[in-house]
């Protein structure tokens, strides 16, 4: 056998050496020595190139190629050398054959970019892409006897661009335009389903507590039920069964990406370009904000025609991140939407409530205003001067209430979209000047100048006169309220574009930071000086909404310390609307007169003045006759009423308009008691109490707080600051007088604030006057409280006899009545059946008891006693307030629920140990359900929110025990 010459293959690298060693005589090409010169030349070109090249020669299309091409065909090399290409690339021949045949038949070269080709070069049916050129190869005679193929693999580029398109589609479809999470998941799955070559099937599972719920899935042909039927709808993460873990969803839900094999056995889904069965899937956790708590799981199939290499896994990582971001955004959007819907519903309910309540107010207001007006106008039976003063006060305040009701009705109608403009053609300048004239007396009384500049306009204006009156009235009232020197100017002018109303003042001005919120409802600028703290906070919001209803806008400019100017601008297009037919409403100017009547109340006492009504003799002179009382309230009618009421008891009463004046008056001439409102300008009632308690000279001065802010929270705030009592408006005159008497007597009994000092017989109070209780003695250094046994929770608690340690009395006698630790005849402790543990240590640091009459006013005295006792121990402020709130609810329950009590009293026991505090409230009546009218619906909730609460009821009474840790202010 003759070996071929090898110089032809010398420069061919590894493939050249293999070709040199090949026995070409056994191939269709024959021995190398018999090769034509054209074949030799073509082989040299192929072997010398670094670009993948394949030469097909002869009828059998024998293959000759270089090193670069050998890398493309993988494990088919080197067997392919000299072999028929139709055998080597049999799996892709249906794609290659037309191109090769065309080149040989026509002699024309072709170029095909990104040709998809099926290859089995790595042990599986691989999806590959090549850019290929086929050129004819000719022999020495010029005949086409083969094809020269130049190719390059572009699989990574084609697949990479395809995957990027999928990620882009996910970002577009998960952009938050959907309204809920399920719709977002459906859009994401639809996007994934459009790219089956990379993701044959997919399903999104979201966590729902201990479950995973499938929210969306895709895969297979349209309408193909295979995927939905093969995948579970719900997976219990705690279920250890093989069925629950078949798809590795629990593992992925724990944050562990998992390969799922054997997919073809559970899901016979054809996939890839050639319909091969999917064999592998990935269960991937969807990351969330909490790293240890994935949002859910993405279950995705792997293409059977692509190797699951690092690039493929990185793509799936990006895919899960994109899905996770979209789902998280959808969840946040859905939560925000639900919050907005909840707020909107609350707003709607509130508006409806305001409307209904306001309408309900009108009937009683009519029945109040009508008879009051008749009584004032009755000349046949005129009122005595004292009665006339009372009736005028009632009439003024009923009128003010009607104004507030009308404002609420208007505002609720605006918010509900039901308001309308009853447009009329009016002389706007004359109407504005008329409304401004109503305010002139009040403005001048305040020491200000009122400038009215309302020249005639070129033509009438179409506007709702009622709405216009509200706009002008609110702006003028606002200017008067916040202007103390200078002037208020109201002007109307017009140009070609609009009609303008301007209300300018030289008042305190508005800071730039507050201007954007100025027209928000209920917004009030904090800490500003004003003539009164009264108001609803909707005046400017009402101006803004009414102006919009009339087709205009409100503009404001302001400078702190220089003044403010409001401009209401109505474009002529809105000012020439169609006129409403029908009769106009009566009562023009009523709102302005009502606003002026209220404003005059701000001006009754100029700043710094103190009124001292002549004290009238009381019904019976006692030791309190001549007591000095200071009243602080910004409402003139309330000051006058309180002065008359208190002076009628023989007390000397001074009144001031705000907390600052009250402080000055106290320092000049200290009173026996301060009676203060909470909401006042300059310095409010709470700040007044705080400053009085911080000053050693006034620390013991009794302070009684009056406020329209009802509720335990408000009273606890006042009492925690050091107020001696808190009374909610409206109040009964007798109750106010009783509380004032009790506070003055306590202060005179113990000027230092300690009621353990000696008392006279005249110091005792009846149950009608005040609770029979005061603070415990001195520093309250007492022996440990006697232990009591704790019964089972399900059984009634029996009375337990108590033996004080060291045979010492455990408590000092309260100033209000009998000793707190006096025991009943049958040996029952004074505190009743207190739930406790025999050796729990409670009472080691402090044990105190008090007895109160079973009347509603006892809660205030109890709060004061408990607060003063715990102040000695430096208890955390939050813990103290929580205990006061819970104990107040327990005391109120004891008063309201006790039926036919054997003793008309309530006993309170306070025990403090190393780390816990316990308050027990005991009544002596049988239990009764609270009437609906008395039920505030939150007493038990409040008690349980601020401590561990236990209730034990027996035939002899009920004991409520509140306990919590001292070190836990939460």
mmCIF file with all atom_site columns, N, CA and C in Angstrom, residues 770-817:
data_model
loop_
_atom_site.group_PDB
_atom_site.id
_atom_site.type_symbol
_atom_site.label_atom_id
_atom_site.label_alt_id
_atom_site.label_comp_id
_atom_site.label_asym_id
_atom_site.label_entity_id
_atom_site.label_seq_id
_atom_site.pdbx_PDB_ins_code
_atom_site.Cartn_x
_atom_site.Cartn_y
_atom_site.Cartn_z
_atom_site.occupancy
_atom_site.B_iso_or_equiv
_atom_site.pdbx_formal_charge
_atom_site.auth_seq_id
_atom_site.auth_comp_id
_atom_site.auth_asym_id
_atom_site.auth_atom_id
_atom_site.pdbx_PDB_model_num
ATOM 1   N N  . UNK A 1 770 ? -68.174 65.467 96.528  1.00 0.00 ? 770 UNK A N  1
ATOM 2   C CA . UNK A 1 770 ? -66.933 64.964 95.931  1.00 0.00 ? 770 UNK A CA 1
ATOM 3   C C  . UNK A 1 770 ? -66.685 63.567 96.429  1.00 0.00 ? 770 UNK A C  1
ATOM 4   N N  . UNK A 1 771 ? -65.841 62.818 95.764  1.00 0.00 ? 771 UNK A N  1
ATOM 5   C CA . UNK A 1 771 ? -65.480 61.484 96.216  1.00 0.00 ? 771 UNK A CA 1
ATOM 6   C C  . UNK A 1 771 ? -64.776 61.527 97.551  1.00 0.00 ? 771 UNK A C  1
ATOM 7   N N  . UNK A 1 772 ? -64.997 60.469 98.343  1.00 0.00 ? 772 UNK A N  1
ATOM 8   C CA . UNK A 1 772 ? -64.369 60.393 99.660  1.00 0.00 ? 772 UNK A CA 1
ATOM 9   C C  . UNK A 1 772 ? -62.984 59.787 99.530  1.00 0.00 ? 772 UNK A C  1
ATOM 10  N N  . UNK A 1 773 ? -62.095 60.503 98.889  1.00 0.00 ? 773 UNK A N  1
ATOM 11  C CA . UNK A 1 773 ? -60.765 59.942 98.698  1.00 0.00 ? 773 UNK A CA 1
ATOM 12  C C  . UNK A 1 773 ? -59.759 61.043 98.489  1.00 0.00 ? 773 UNK A C  1
ATOM 13  N N  . UNK A 1 774 ? -58.568 60.812 98.934  1.00 0.00 ? 774 UNK A N  1
ATOM 14  C CA . UNK A 1 774 ? -57.425 61.665 98.617  1.00 0.00 ? 774 UNK A CA 1
ATOM 15  C C  . UNK A 1 774 ? -56.231 60.780 98.455  1.00 0.00 ? 774 UNK A C  1
ATOM 16  N N  . UNK A 1 775 ? -55.084 61.408 98.236  1.00 0.00 ? 775 UNK A N  1
ATOM 17  C CA . UNK A 1 775 ? -53.863 60.637 98.037  1.00 0.00 ? 775 UNK A CA 1
ATOM 18  C C  . UNK A 1 775 ? -53.413 59.980 99.330  1.00 0.00 ? 775 UNK A C  1
ATOM 19  N N  . UNK A 1 776 ? -52.641 58.919 99.305  1.00 0.00 ? 776 UNK A N  1
ATOM 20  C CA . UNK A 1 776 ? -52.147 58.282 100.511 1.00 0.00 ? 776 UNK A CA 1
ATOM 21  C C  . UNK A 1 776 ? -51.111 59.140 101.217 1.00 0.00 ? 776 UNK A C  1
ATOM 22  N N  . UNK A 1 777 ? -50.811 58.766 102.435 1.00 0.00 ? 777 UNK A N  1
ATOM 23  C CA . UNK A 1 777 ? -49.989 59.628 103.273 1.00 0.00 ? 777 UNK A CA 1
ATOM 24  C C  . UNK A 1 777 ? -48.551 59.654 102.835 1.00 0.00 ? 777 UNK A C  1
ATOM 25  N N  . UNK A 1 778 ? -47.962 60.850 103.044 1.00 0.00 ? 778 UNK A N  1
ATOM 26  C CA . UNK A 1 778 ? -46.540 61.042 102.935 1.00 0.00 ? 778 UNK A CA 1
ATOM 27  C C  . UNK A 1 778 ? -45.893 60.359 101.781 1.00 0.00 ? 778 UNK A C  1
ATOM 28  N N  . UNK A 1 779 ? -44.767 59.685 102.019 1.00 0.00 ? 779 UNK A N  1
ATOM 29  C CA . UNK A 1 779 ? -44.061 58.944 100.986 1.00 0.00 ? 779 UNK A CA 1
ATOM 30  C C  . UNK A 1 779 ? -44.650 57.576 100.787 1.00 0.00 ? 779 UNK A C  1
ATOM 31  N N  . UNK A 1 780 ? -45.715 57.252 101.501 1.00 0.00 ? 780 UNK A N  1
ATOM 32  C CA . UNK A 1 780 ? -46.432 55.997 101.399 1.00 0.00 ? 780 UNK A CA 1
ATOM 33  C C  . UNK A 1 780 ? -45.504 54.823 101.718 1.00 0.00 ? 780 UNK A C  1
ATOM 34  N N  . UNK A 1 781 ? -44.720 54.975 102.753 1.00 0.00 ? 781 UNK A N  1
ATOM 35  C CA . UNK A 1 781 ? -43.862 53.877 103.198 1.00 0.00 ? 781 UNK A CA 1
ATOM 36  C C  . UNK A 1 781 ? -44.697 52.981 104.092 1.00 0.00 ? 781 UNK A C  1
ATOM 37  N N  . UNK A 1 782 ? -45.077 51.832 103.605 1.00 0.00 ? 782 UNK A N  1
ATOM 38  C CA . UNK A 1 782 ? -45.993 50.963 104.311 1.00 0.00 ? 782 UNK A CA 1
ATOM 39  C C  . UNK A 1 782 ? -45.420 49.559 104.372 1.00 0.00 ? 782 UNK A C  1
ATOM 40  N N  . UNK A 1 783 ? -46.032 48.770 105.228 1.00 0.00 ? 783 UNK A N  1
ATOM 41  C CA . UNK A 1 783 ? -45.643 47.364 105.300 1.00 0.00 ? 783 UNK A CA 1
ATOM 42  C C  . UNK A 1 783 ? -46.137 46.641 104.078 1.00 0.00 ? 783 UNK A C  1
ATOM 43  N N  . UNK A 1 784 ? -45.521 45.527 103.722 1.00 0.00 ? 784 UNK A N  1
ATOM 44  C CA . UNK A 1 784 ? -46.001 44.773 102.554 1.00 0.00 ? 784 UNK A CA 1
ATOM 45  C C  . UNK A 1 784 ? -47.463 44.409 102.703 1.00 0.00 ? 784 UNK A C  1
ATOM 46  N N  . UNK A 1 785 ? -48.151 44.396 101.592 1.00 0.00 ? 785 UNK A N  1
ATOM 47  C CA . UNK A 1 785 ? -49.574 44.065 101.595 1.00 0.00 ? 785 UNK A CA 1
ATOM 48  C C  . UNK A 1 785 ? -49.755 42.613 101.979 1.00 0.00 ? 785 UNK A C  1
ATOM 49  N N  . UNK A 1 786 ? -50.834 42.288 102.710 1.00 0.00 ? 786 UNK A N  1
ATOM 50  C CA . UNK A 1 786 ? -51.076 40.889 103.074 1.00 0.00 ? 786 UNK A CA 1
ATOM 51  C C  . UNK A 1 786 ? -51.340 40.058 101.850 1.00 0.00 ? 786 UNK A C  1
ATOM 52  N N  . UNK A 1 787 ? -50.773 38.869 101.769 1.00 0.00 ? 787 UNK A N  1
ATOM 53  C CA . UNK A 1 787 ? -51.011 38.020 100.598 1.00 0.00 ? 787 UNK A CA 1
ATOM 54  C C  . UNK A 1 787 ? -52.421 37.466 100.612 1.00 0.00 ? 787 UNK A C  1
ATOM 55  N N  . UNK A 1 788 ? -52.941 37.263 99.425  1.00 0.00 ? 788 UNK A N  1
ATOM 56  C CA . UNK A 1 788 ? -54.239 36.621 99.268  1.00 0.00 ? 788 UNK A CA 1
ATOM 57  C C  . UNK A 1 788 ? -54.093 35.500 98.264  1.00 0.00 ? 788 UNK A C  1
ATOM 58  N N  . UNK A 1 789 ? -54.864 34.460 98.453  1.00 0.00 ? 789 UNK A N  1
ATOM 59  C CA . UNK A 1 789 ? -54.764 33.290 97.587  1.00 0.00 ? 789 UNK A CA 1
ATOM 60  C C  . UNK A 1 789 ? -55.402 33.577 96.254  1.00 0.00 ? 789 UNK A C  1
ATOM 61  N N  . UNK A 1 790 ? -54.847 33.002 95.212  1.00 0.00 ? 790 UNK A N  1
ATOM 62  C CA . UNK A 1 790 ? -55.390 33.158 93.863  1.00 0.00 ? 790 UNK A CA 1
ATOM 63  C C  . UNK A 1 790 ? -56.175 31.912 93.495  1.00 0.00 ? 790 UNK A C  1
ATOM 64  N N  . UNK A 1 791 ? -57.482 32.021 93.269  1.00 0.00 ? 791 UNK A N  1
ATOM 65  C CA . UNK A 1 791 ? -58.290 30.856 92.917  1.00 0.00 ? 791 UNK A CA 1
ATOM 66  C C  . UNK A 1 791 ? -58.144 30.518 91.458  1.00 0.00 ? 791 UNK A C  1
ATOM 67  N N  . UNK A 1 792 ? -58.724 29.381 91.069  1.00 0.00 ? 792 UNK A N  1
ATOM 68  C CA . UNK A 1 792 ? -58.760 29.013 89.660  1.00 0.00 ? 792 UNK A CA 1
ATOM 69  C C  . UNK A 1 792 ? -59.599 30.019 88.910  1.00 0.00 ? 792 UNK A C  1
ATOM 70  N N  . UNK A 1 793 ? -59.243 30.267 87.655  1.00 0.00 ? 793 UNK A N  1
ATOM 71  C CA . UNK A 1 793 ? -59.913 31.303 86.891  1.00 0.00 ? 793 UNK A CA 1
ATOM 72  C C  . UNK A 1 793 ? -61.369 30.977 86.639  1.00 0.00 ? 793 UNK A C  1
ATOM 73  N N  . UNK A 1 794 ? -61.717 29.722 86.580  1.00 0.00 ? 794 UNK A N  1
ATOM 74  C CA . UNK A 1 794 ? -63.079 29.353 86.226  1.00 0.00 ? 794 UNK A CA 1
ATOM 75  C C  . UNK A 1 794 ? -64.025 29.361 87.401  1.00 0.00 ? 794 UNK A C  1
ATOM 76  N N  . UNK A 1 795 ? -63.491 29.475 88.630  1.00 0.00 ? 795 UNK A N  1
ATOM 77  C CA . UNK A 1 795 ? -64.343 29.404 89.808  1.00 0.00 ? 795 UNK A CA 1
ATOM 78  C C  . UNK A 1 795 ? -64.462 30.763 90.444  1.00 0.00 ? 795 UNK A C  1
ATOM 79  N N  . UNK A 1 796 ? -65.599 31.094 91.107  1.00 0.00 ? 796 UNK A N  1
ATOM 80  C CA . UNK A 1 796 ? -65.719 32.368 91.821  1.00 0.00 ? 796 UNK A CA 1
ATOM 81  C C  . UNK A 1 796 ? -64.677 32.458 92.918  1.00 0.00 ? 796 UNK A C  1
ATOM 82  N N  . UNK A 1 797 ? -64.217 33.680 93.146  1.00 0.00 ? 797 UNK A N  1
ATOM 83  C CA . UNK A 1 797 ? -63.189 33.887 94.157  1.00 0.00 ? 797 UNK A CA 1
ATOM 84  C C  . UNK A 1 797 ? -63.840 34.116 95.503  1.00 0.00 ? 797 UNK A C  1
ATOM 85  N N  . UNK A 1 798 ? -63.438 33.368 96.487  1.00 0.00 ? 798 UNK A N  1
ATOM 86  C CA . UNK A 1 798 ? -63.959 33.543 97.837  1.00 0.00 ? 798 UNK A CA 1
ATOM 87  C C  . UNK A 1 798 ? -63.137 34.590 98.568  1.00 0.00 ? 798 UNK A C  1
ATOM 88  N N  . UNK A 1 799 ? -63.758 35.237 99.549  1.00 0.00 ? 799 UNK A N  1
ATOM 89  C CA . UNK A 1 799 ? -63.048 36.237 100.341 1.00 0.00 ? 799 UNK A CA 1
ATOM 90  C C  . UNK A 1 799 ? -61.932 35.560 101.123 1.00 0.00 ? 799 UNK A C  1
ATOM 91  N N  . UNK A 1 800 ? -60.834 36.241 101.256 1.00 0.00 ? 800 UNK A N  1
ATOM 92  C CA . UNK A 1 800 ? -59.688 35.715 102.000 1.00 0.00 ? 800 UNK A CA 1
ATOM 93  C C  . UNK A 1 800 ? -59.343 36.669 103.113 1.00 0.00 ? 800 UNK A C  1
ATOM 94  N N  . UNK A 1 801 ? -59.219 36.167 104.308 1.00 0.00 ? 801 UNK A N  1
ATOM 95  C CA . UNK A 1 801 ? -58.839 37.019 105.430 1.00 0.00 ? 801 UNK A CA 1
ATOM 96  C C  . UNK A 1 801 ? -57.413 37.461 105.273 1.00 0.00 ? 801 UNK A C  1
ATOM 97  N N  . UNK A 1 802 ? -57.124 38.679 105.683 1.00 0.00 ? 802 UNK A N  1
ATOM 98  C CA . UNK A 1 802 ? -55.791 39.250 105.540 1.00 0.00 ? 802 UNK A CA 1
ATOM 99  C C  . UNK A 1 802 ? -55.227 39.575 106.903 1.00 0.00 ? 802 UNK A C  1
ATOM 100 N N  . UNK A 1 803 ? -53.975 39.248 107.128 1.00 0.00 ? 803 UNK A N  1
ATOM 101 C CA . UNK A 1 803 ? -53.299 39.575 108.379 1.00 0.00 ? 803 UNK A CA 1
ATOM 102 C C  . UNK A 1 803 ? -52.141 40.484 108.048 1.00 0.00 ? 803 UNK A C  1
ATOM 103 N N  . UNK A 1 804 ? -52.182 41.761 108.385 1.00 0.00 ? 804 UNK A N  1
ATOM 104 C CA . UNK A 1 804 ? -51.090 42.670 108.046 1.00 0.00 ? 804 UNK A CA 1
ATOM 105 C C  . UNK A 1 804 ? -49.792 42.231 108.696 1.00 0.00 ? 804 UNK A C  1
ATOM 106 N N  . UNK A 1 805 ? -48.712 42.437 107.969 1.00 0.00 ? 805 UNK A N  1
ATOM 107 C CA . UNK A 1 805 ? -47.400 42.088 108.503 1.00 0.00 ? 805 UNK A CA 1
ATOM 108 C C  . UNK A 1 805 ? -47.041 42.994 109.659 1.00 0.00 ? 805 UNK A C  1
ATOM 109 N N  . UNK A 1 806 ? -46.358 42.437 110.677 1.00 0.00 ? 806 UNK A N  1
ATOM 110 C CA . UNK A 1 806 ? -45.879 43.185 111.833 1.00 0.00 ? 806 UNK A CA 1
ATOM 111 C C  . UNK A 1 806 ? -47.002 43.845 112.619 1.00 0.00 ? 806 UNK A C  1
ATOM 112 N N  . UNK A 1 807 ? -48.253 43.435 112.365 1.00 0.00 ? 807 UNK A N  1
ATOM 113 C CA . UNK A 1 807 ? -49.414 43.993 113.059 1.00 0.00 ? 807 UNK A CA 1
ATOM 114 C C  . UNK A 1 807 ? -49.508 45.500 112.914 1.00 0.00 ? 807 UNK A C  1
ATOM 115 N N  . UNK A 1 808 ? -48.944 46.040 111.815 1.00 0.00 ? 808 UNK A N  1
ATOM 116 C CA . UNK A 1 808 ? -49.016 47.479 111.572 1.00 0.00 ? 808 UNK A CA 1
ATOM 117 C C  . UNK A 1 808 ? -50.127 47.749 110.568 1.00 0.00 ? 808 UNK A C  1
ATOM 118 N N  . UNK A 1 809 ? -50.788 48.905 110.690 1.00 0.00 ? 809 UNK A N  1
ATOM 119 C CA . UNK A 1 809 ? -51.765 49.261 109.653 1.00 0.00 ? 809 UNK A CA 1
ATOM 120 C C  . UNK A 1 809 ? -51.053 49.489 108.343 1.00 0.00 ? 809 UNK A C  1
ATOM 121 N N  . UNK A 1 810 ? -51.656 49.003 107.287 1.00 0.00 ? 810 UNK A N  1
ATOM 122 C CA . UNK A 1 810 ? -50.991 49.074 105.988 1.00 0.00 ? 810 UNK A CA 1
ATOM 123 C C  . UNK A 1 810 ? -51.228 50.363 105.254 1.00 0.00 ? 810 UNK A C  1
ATOM 124 N N  . UNK A 1 811 ? -52.185 51.179 105.685 1.00 0.00 ? 811 UNK A N  1
ATOM 125 C CA . UNK A 1 811 ? -52.451 52.413 104.943 1.00 0.00 ? 811 UNK A CA 1
ATOM 126 C C  . UNK A 1 811 ? -52.829 53.533 105.886 1.00 0.00 ? 811 UNK A C  1
ATOM 127 N N  . UNK A 1 812 ? -52.540 54.733 105.454 1.00 0.00 ? 812 UNK A N  1
ATOM 128 C CA . UNK A 1 812 ? -52.999 55.903 106.176 1.00 0.00 ? 812 UNK A CA 1
ATOM 129 C C  . UNK A 1 812 ? -54.458 56.142 105.876 1.00 0.00 ? 812 UNK A C  1
ATOM 130 N N  . UNK A 1 813 ? -55.123 56.847 106.748 1.00 0.00 ? 813 UNK A N  1
ATOM 131 C CA . UNK A 1 813 ? -56.545 57.128 106.554 1.00 0.00 ? 813 UNK A CA 1
ATOM 132 C C  . UNK A 1 813 ? -56.718 58.209 105.519 1.00 0.00 ? 813 UNK A C  1
ATOM 133 N N  . UNK A 1 814 ? -57.523 58.008 104.488 1.00 0.00 ? 814 UNK A N  1
ATOM 134 C CA . UNK A 1 814 ? -57.724 59.051 103.493 1.00 0.00 ? 814 UNK A CA 1
ATOM 135 C C  . UNK A 1 814 ? -58.537 60.189 104.071 1.00 0.00 ? 814 UNK A C  1
ATOM 136 N N  . UNK A 1 815 ? -58.316 61.358 103.480 1.00 0.00 ? 815 UNK A N  1
ATOM 137 C CA . UNK A 1 815 ? -58.984 62.545 103.996 1.00 0.00 ? 815 UNK A CA 1
ATOM 138 C C  . UNK A 1 815 ? -60.461 62.548 103.704 1.00 0.00 ? 815 UNK A C  1
ATOM 139 N N  . UNK A 1 816 ? -60.897 61.755 102.762 1.00 0.00 ? 816 UNK A N  1
ATOM 140 C CA . UNK A 1 816 ? -62.283 61.834 102.348 1.00 0.00 ? 816 UNK A CA 1
ATOM 141 C C  . UNK A 1 816 ? -63.235 61.035 103.175 1.00 0.00 ? 816 UNK A C  1
ATOM 142 N N  . UNK A 1 817 ? -62.849 60.169 104.049 1.00 0.00 ? 817 UNK A N  1
ATOM 143 C CA . UNK A 1 817 ? -63.824 59.375 104.774 1.00 0.00 ? 817 UNK A CA 1
ATOM 144 C C  . UNK A 1 817 ? -63.171 58.336 105.639 1.00 0.00 ? 817 UNK A C  1
#
